[in-house]
Coordinates of N, CA, C and O in Angstrom, one line a residue:
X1113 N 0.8 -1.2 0.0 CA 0.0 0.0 0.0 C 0.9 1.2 0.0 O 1.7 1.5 0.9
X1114 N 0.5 2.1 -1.4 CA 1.5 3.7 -1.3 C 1.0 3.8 0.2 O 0.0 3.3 0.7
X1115 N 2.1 4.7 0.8 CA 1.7 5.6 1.9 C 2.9 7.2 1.3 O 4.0 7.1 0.7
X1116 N 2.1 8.4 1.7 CA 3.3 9.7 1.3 C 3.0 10.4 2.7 O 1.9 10.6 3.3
X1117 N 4.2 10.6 3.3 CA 4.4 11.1 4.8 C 4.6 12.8 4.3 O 5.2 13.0 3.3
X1118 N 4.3 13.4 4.8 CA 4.5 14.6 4.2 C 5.7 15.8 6.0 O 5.0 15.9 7.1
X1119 N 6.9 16.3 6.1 CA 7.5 16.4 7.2 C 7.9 18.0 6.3 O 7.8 18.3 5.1
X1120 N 8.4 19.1 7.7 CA 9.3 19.6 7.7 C 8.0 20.9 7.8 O 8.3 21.7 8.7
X1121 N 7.1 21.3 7.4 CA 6.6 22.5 7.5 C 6.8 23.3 8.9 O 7.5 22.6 9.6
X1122 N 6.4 24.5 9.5 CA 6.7 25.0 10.2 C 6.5 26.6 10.3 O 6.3 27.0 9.2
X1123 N 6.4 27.4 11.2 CA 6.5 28.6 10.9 C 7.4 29.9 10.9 O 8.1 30.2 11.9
X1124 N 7.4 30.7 9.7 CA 8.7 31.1 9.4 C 8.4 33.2 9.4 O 7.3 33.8 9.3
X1125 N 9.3 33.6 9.4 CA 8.7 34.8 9.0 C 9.2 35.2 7.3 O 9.7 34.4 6.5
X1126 N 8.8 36.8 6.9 CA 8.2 36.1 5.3 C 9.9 36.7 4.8 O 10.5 37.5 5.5
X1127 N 10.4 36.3 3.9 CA 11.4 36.4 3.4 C 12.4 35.0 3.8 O 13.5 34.6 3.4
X1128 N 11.6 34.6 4.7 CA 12.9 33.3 4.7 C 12.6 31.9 3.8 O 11.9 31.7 2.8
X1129 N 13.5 30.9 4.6 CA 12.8 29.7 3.3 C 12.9 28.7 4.3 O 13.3 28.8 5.4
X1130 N 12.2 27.6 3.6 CA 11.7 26.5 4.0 C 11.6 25.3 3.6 O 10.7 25.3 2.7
X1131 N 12.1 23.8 3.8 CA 12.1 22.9 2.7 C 11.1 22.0 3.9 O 11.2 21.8 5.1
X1132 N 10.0 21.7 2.6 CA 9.2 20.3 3.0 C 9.6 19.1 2.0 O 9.9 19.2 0.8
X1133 N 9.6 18.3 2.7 CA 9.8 16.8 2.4 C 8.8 15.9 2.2 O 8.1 16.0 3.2
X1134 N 8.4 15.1 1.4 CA 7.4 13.9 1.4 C 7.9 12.8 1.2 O 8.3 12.6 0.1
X1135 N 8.0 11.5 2.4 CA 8.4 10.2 2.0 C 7.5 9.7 1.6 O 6.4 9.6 2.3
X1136 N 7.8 8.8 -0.1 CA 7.4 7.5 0.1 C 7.5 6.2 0.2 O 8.6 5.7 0.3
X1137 N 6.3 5.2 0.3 CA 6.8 3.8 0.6 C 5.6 2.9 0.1 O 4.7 3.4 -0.6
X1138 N 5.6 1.9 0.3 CA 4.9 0.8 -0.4 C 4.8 0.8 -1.9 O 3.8 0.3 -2.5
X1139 N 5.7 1.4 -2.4 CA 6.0 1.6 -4.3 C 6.7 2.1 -4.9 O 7.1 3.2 -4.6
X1140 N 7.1 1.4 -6.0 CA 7.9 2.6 -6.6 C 7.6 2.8 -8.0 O 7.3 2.0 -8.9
X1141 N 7.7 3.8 -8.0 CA 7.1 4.9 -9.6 C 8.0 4.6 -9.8 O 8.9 4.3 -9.0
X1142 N 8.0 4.6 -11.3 CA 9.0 4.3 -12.4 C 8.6 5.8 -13.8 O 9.2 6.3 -14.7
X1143 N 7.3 5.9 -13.4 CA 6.6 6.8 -14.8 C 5.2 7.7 -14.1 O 4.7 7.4 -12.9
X1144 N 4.7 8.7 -14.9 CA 4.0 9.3 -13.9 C 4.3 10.5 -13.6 O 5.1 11.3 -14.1
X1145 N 3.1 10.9 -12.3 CA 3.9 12.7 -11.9 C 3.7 12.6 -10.3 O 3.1 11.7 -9.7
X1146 N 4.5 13.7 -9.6 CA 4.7 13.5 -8.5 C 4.2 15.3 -8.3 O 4.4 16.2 -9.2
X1147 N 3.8 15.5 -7.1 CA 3.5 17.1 -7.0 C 3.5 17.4 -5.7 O 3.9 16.6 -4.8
X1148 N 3.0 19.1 -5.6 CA 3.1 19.7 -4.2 C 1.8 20.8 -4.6 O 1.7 21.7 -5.4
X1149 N 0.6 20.2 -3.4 CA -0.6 21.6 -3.8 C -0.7 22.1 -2.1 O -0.2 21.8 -1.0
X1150 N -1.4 22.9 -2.6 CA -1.7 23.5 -0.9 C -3.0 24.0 -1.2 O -3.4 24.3 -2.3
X1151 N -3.8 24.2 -0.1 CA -4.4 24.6 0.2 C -5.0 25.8 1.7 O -5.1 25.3 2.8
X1152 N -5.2 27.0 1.5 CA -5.4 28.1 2.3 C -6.9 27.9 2.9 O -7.8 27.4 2.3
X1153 N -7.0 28.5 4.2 CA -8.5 28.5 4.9 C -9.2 28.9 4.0 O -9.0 30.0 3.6
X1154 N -10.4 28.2 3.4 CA -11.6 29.4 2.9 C -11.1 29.3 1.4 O -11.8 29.9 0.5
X1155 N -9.7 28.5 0.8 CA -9.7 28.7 -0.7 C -9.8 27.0 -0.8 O -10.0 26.1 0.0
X1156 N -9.7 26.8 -2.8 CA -9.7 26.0 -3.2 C -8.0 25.3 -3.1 O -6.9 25.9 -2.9
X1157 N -8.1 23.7 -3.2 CA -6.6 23.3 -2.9 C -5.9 23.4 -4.4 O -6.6 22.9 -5.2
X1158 N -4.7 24.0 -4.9 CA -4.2 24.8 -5.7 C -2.8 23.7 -6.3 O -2.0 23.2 -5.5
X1159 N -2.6 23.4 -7.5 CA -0.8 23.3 -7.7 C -0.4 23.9 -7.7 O -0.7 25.0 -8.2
X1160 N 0.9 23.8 -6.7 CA 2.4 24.5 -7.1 C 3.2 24.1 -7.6 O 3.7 24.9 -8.3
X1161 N 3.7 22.9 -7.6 CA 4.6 22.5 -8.9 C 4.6 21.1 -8.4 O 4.3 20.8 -7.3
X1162 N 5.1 20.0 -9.7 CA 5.1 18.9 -10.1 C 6.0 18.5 -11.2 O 6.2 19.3 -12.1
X1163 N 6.7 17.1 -11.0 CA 7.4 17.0 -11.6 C 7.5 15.6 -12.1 O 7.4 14.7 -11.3
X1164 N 7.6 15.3 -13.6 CA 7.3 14.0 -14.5 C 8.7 13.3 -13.7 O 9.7 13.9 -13.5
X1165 N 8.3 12.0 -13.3 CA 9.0 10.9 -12.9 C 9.8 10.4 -13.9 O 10.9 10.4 -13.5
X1166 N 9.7 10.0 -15.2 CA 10.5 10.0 -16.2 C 11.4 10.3 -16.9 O 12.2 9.8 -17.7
X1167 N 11.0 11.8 -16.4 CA 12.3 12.5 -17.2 C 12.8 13.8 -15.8 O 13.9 14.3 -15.9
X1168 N 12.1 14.0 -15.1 CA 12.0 15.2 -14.1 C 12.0 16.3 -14.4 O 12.7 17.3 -13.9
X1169 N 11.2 16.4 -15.4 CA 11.0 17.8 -16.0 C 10.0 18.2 -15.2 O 9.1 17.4 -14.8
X1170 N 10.0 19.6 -14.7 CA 9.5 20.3 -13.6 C 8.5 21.5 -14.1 O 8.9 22.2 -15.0
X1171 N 7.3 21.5 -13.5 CA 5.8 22.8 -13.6 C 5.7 23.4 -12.3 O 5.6 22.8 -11.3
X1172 N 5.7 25.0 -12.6 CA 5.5 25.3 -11.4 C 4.3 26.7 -11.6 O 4.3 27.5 -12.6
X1173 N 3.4 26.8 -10.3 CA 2.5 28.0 -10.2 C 2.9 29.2 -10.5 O 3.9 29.6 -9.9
X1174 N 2.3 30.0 -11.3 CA 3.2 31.4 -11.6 C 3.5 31.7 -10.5 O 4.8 31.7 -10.4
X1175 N 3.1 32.0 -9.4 CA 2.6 32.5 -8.1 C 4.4 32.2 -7.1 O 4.9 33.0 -6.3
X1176 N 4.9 30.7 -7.6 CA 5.7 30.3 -7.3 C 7.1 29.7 -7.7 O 7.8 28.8 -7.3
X1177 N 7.1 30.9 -9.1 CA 7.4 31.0 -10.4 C 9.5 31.7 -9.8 O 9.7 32.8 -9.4
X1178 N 10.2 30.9 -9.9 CA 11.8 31.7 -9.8 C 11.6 31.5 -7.9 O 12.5 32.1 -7.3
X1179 N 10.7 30.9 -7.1 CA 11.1 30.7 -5.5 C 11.1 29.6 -5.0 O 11.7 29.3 -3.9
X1180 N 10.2 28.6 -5.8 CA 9.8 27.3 -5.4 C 10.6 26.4 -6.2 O 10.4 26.3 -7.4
X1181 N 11.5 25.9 -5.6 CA 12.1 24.3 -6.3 C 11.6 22.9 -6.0 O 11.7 22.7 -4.8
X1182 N 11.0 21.7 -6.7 CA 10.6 20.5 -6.5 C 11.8 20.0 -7.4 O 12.2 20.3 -8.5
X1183 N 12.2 18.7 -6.4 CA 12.9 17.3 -6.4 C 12.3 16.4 -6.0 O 11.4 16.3 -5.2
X1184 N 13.0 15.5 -6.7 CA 12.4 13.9 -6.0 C 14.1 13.7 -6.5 O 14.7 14.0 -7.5
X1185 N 14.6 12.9 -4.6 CA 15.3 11.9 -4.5 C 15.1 10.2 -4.6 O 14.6 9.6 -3.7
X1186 N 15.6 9.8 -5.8 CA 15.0 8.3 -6.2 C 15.8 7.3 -5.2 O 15.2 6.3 -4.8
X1187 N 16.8 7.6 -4.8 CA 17.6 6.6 -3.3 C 17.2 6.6 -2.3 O 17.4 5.8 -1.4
X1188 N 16.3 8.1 -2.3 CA 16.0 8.1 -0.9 C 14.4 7.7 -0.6 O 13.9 7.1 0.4
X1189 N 13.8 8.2 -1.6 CA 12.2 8.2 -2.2 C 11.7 9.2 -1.7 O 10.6 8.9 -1.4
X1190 N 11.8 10.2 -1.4 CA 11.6 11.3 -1.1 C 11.3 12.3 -2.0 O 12.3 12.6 -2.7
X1191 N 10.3 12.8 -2.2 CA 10.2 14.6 -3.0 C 10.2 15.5 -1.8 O 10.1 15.3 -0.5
X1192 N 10.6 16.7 -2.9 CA 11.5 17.6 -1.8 C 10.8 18.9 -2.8 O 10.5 18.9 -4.0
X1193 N 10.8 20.1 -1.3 CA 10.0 21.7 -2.2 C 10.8 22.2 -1.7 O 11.0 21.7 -0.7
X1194 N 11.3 23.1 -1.9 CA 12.5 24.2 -1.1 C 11.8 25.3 -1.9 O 11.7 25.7 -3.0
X1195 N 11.4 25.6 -0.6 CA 10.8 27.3 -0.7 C 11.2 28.8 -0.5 O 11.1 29.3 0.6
X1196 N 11.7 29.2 -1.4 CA 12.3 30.9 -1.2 C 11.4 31.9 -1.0 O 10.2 31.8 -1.2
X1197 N 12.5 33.3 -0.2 CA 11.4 34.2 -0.1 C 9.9 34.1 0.1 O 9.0 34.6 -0.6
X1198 N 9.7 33.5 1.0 CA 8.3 33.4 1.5 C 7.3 34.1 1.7 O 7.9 35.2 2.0
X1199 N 6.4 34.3 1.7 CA 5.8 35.5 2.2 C 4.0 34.9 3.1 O 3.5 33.8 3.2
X1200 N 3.5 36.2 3.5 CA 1.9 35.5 3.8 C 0.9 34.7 2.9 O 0.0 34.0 3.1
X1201 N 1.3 35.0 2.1 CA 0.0 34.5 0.8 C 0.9 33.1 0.8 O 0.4 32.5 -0.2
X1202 N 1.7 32.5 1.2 CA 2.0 31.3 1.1 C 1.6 30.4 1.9 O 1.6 29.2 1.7
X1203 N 1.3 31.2 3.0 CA 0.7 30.2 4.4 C -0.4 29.2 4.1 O -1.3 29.9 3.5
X1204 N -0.7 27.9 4.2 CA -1.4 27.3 3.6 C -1.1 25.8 4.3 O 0.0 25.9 4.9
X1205 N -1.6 24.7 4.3 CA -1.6 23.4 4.3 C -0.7 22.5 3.1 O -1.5 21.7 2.6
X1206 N 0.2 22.4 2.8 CA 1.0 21.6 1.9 C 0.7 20.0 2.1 O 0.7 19.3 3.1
X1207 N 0.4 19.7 0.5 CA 0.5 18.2 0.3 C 1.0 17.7 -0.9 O 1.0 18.1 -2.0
X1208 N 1.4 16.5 -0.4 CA 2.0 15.8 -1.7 C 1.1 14.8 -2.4 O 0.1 14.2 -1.8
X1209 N 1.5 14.6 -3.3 CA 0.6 13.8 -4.3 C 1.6 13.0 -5.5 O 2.6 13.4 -6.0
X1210 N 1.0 11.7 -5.7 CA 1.3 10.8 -6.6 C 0.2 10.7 -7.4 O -0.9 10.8 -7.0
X1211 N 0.6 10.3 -9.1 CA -0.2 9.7 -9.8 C 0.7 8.6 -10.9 O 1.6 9.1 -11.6
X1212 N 0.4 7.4 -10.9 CA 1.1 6.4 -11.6 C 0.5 5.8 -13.2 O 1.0 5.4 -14.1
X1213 N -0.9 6.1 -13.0 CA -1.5 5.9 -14.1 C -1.4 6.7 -15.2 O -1.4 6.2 -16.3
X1214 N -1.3 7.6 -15.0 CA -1.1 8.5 -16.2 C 0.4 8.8 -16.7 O 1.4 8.6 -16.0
X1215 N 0.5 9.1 -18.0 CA 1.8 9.4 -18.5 C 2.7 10.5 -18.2 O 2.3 11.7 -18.2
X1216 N 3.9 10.0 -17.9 CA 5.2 12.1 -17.5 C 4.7 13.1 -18.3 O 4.5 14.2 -17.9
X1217 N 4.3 12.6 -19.7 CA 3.8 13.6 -20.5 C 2.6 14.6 -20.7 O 2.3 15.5 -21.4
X1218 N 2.0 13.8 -19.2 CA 0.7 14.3 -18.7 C 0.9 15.9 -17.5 O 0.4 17.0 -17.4
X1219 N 1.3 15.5 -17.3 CA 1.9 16.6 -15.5 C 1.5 17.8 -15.3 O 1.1 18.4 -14.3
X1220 N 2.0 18.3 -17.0 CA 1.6 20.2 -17.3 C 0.1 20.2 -16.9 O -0.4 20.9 -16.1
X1221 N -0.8 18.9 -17.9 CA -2.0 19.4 -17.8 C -2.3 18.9 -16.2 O -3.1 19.8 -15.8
X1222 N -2.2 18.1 -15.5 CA -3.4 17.1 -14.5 C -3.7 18.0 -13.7 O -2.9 18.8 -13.3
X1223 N -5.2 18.0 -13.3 CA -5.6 18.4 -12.0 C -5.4 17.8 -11.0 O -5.0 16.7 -11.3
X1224 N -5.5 18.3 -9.3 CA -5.6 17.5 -8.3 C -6.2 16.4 -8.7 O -5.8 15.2 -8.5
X1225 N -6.9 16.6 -9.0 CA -8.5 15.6 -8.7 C -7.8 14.2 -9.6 O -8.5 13.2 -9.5
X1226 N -7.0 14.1 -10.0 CA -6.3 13.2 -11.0 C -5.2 12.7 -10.3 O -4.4 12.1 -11.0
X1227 N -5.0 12.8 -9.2 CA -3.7 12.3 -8.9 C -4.5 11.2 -7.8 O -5.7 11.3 -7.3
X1228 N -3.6 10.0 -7.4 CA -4.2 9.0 -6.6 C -4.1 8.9 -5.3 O -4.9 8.6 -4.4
X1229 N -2.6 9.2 -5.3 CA -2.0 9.3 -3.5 C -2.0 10.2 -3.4 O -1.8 11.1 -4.3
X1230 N -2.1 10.5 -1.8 CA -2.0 12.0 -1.0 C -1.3 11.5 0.1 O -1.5 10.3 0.5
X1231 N -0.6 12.2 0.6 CA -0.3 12.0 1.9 C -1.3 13.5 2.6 O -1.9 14.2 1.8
X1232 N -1.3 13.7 4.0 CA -2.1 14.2 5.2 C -1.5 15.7 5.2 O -1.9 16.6 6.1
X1233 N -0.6 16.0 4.3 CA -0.5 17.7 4.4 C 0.9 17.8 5.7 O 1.5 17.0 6.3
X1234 N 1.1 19.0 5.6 CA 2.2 19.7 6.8 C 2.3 21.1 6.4 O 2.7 21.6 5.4
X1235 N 1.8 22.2 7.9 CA 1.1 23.7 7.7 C 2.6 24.3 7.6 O 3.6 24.0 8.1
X1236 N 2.4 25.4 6.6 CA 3.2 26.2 6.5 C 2.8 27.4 6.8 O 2.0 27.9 6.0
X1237 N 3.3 28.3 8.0 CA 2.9 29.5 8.4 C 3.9 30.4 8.3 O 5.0 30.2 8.8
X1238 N 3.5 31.7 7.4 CA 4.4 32.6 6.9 C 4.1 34.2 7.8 O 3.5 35.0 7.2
X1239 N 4.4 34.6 8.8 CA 4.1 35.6 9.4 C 5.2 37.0 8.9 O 6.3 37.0 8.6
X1240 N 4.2 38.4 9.1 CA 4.6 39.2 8.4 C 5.9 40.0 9.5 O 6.6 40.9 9.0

């Protein structure tokens, strides 16, 4: 059984950075997309970026366009977000997400709602 542990959020003030981590386990992707959405009190849950398991070509939210970096370590199984320059509008619930069924060539377009695994989120609080 996938499981995605999602670690590292915390609260930061805004200009600094922050890396969240998501382990996985009971699988391994070979093809596919891997991602990072969040979602804020009172909004819809949003992509920030995602990245094709096949080739690791990387999409990211304009919003989070030149601050946000996504990796996936394959030895370790881990995806990784390292977040720059933070600010309030970033404060939100972070999660990661797998999807195996669909193709790397898919990633740009998929919605949440398309992806299979989730792991349970980790809050990121950005105070001014």
């Amino acid at each position: 059984q996938v499981q995605l542990v999602e670690s590292g959020g915390g609260s930061v003030q805004t200009g600094e950075s922050l890396r969240i981590a998501c382990k996985f386990s009971g699988g391994i992707f070979r093809s596919g997309c891997m991602g990072w959405f969040r979602q804020a009190p009172g909004k819809e849950r949003e992509g920030v970026a995602n990245i094709a398991i096949e080739w690791s070509t990387t999409n990211y939210a304009d919003s989070v366009k030149g601050r946000f970096m996504i990796a996936f370590d394959s030895a370790k199984n881990t995806l990784y977000l390292v977040m720059n320059r933070l600010s309030p509008e970033d404060t939100a619930m972070y999660y990661c997400a797998a999807v195996a069924s669909r193709s790397s060539d898919d990633c740009y377009t998929l919605h949440w709602l398309d992806y299979e695994y989730w792991g349970l989120g980790t809050k990121v609080t950005v105070s001014s």
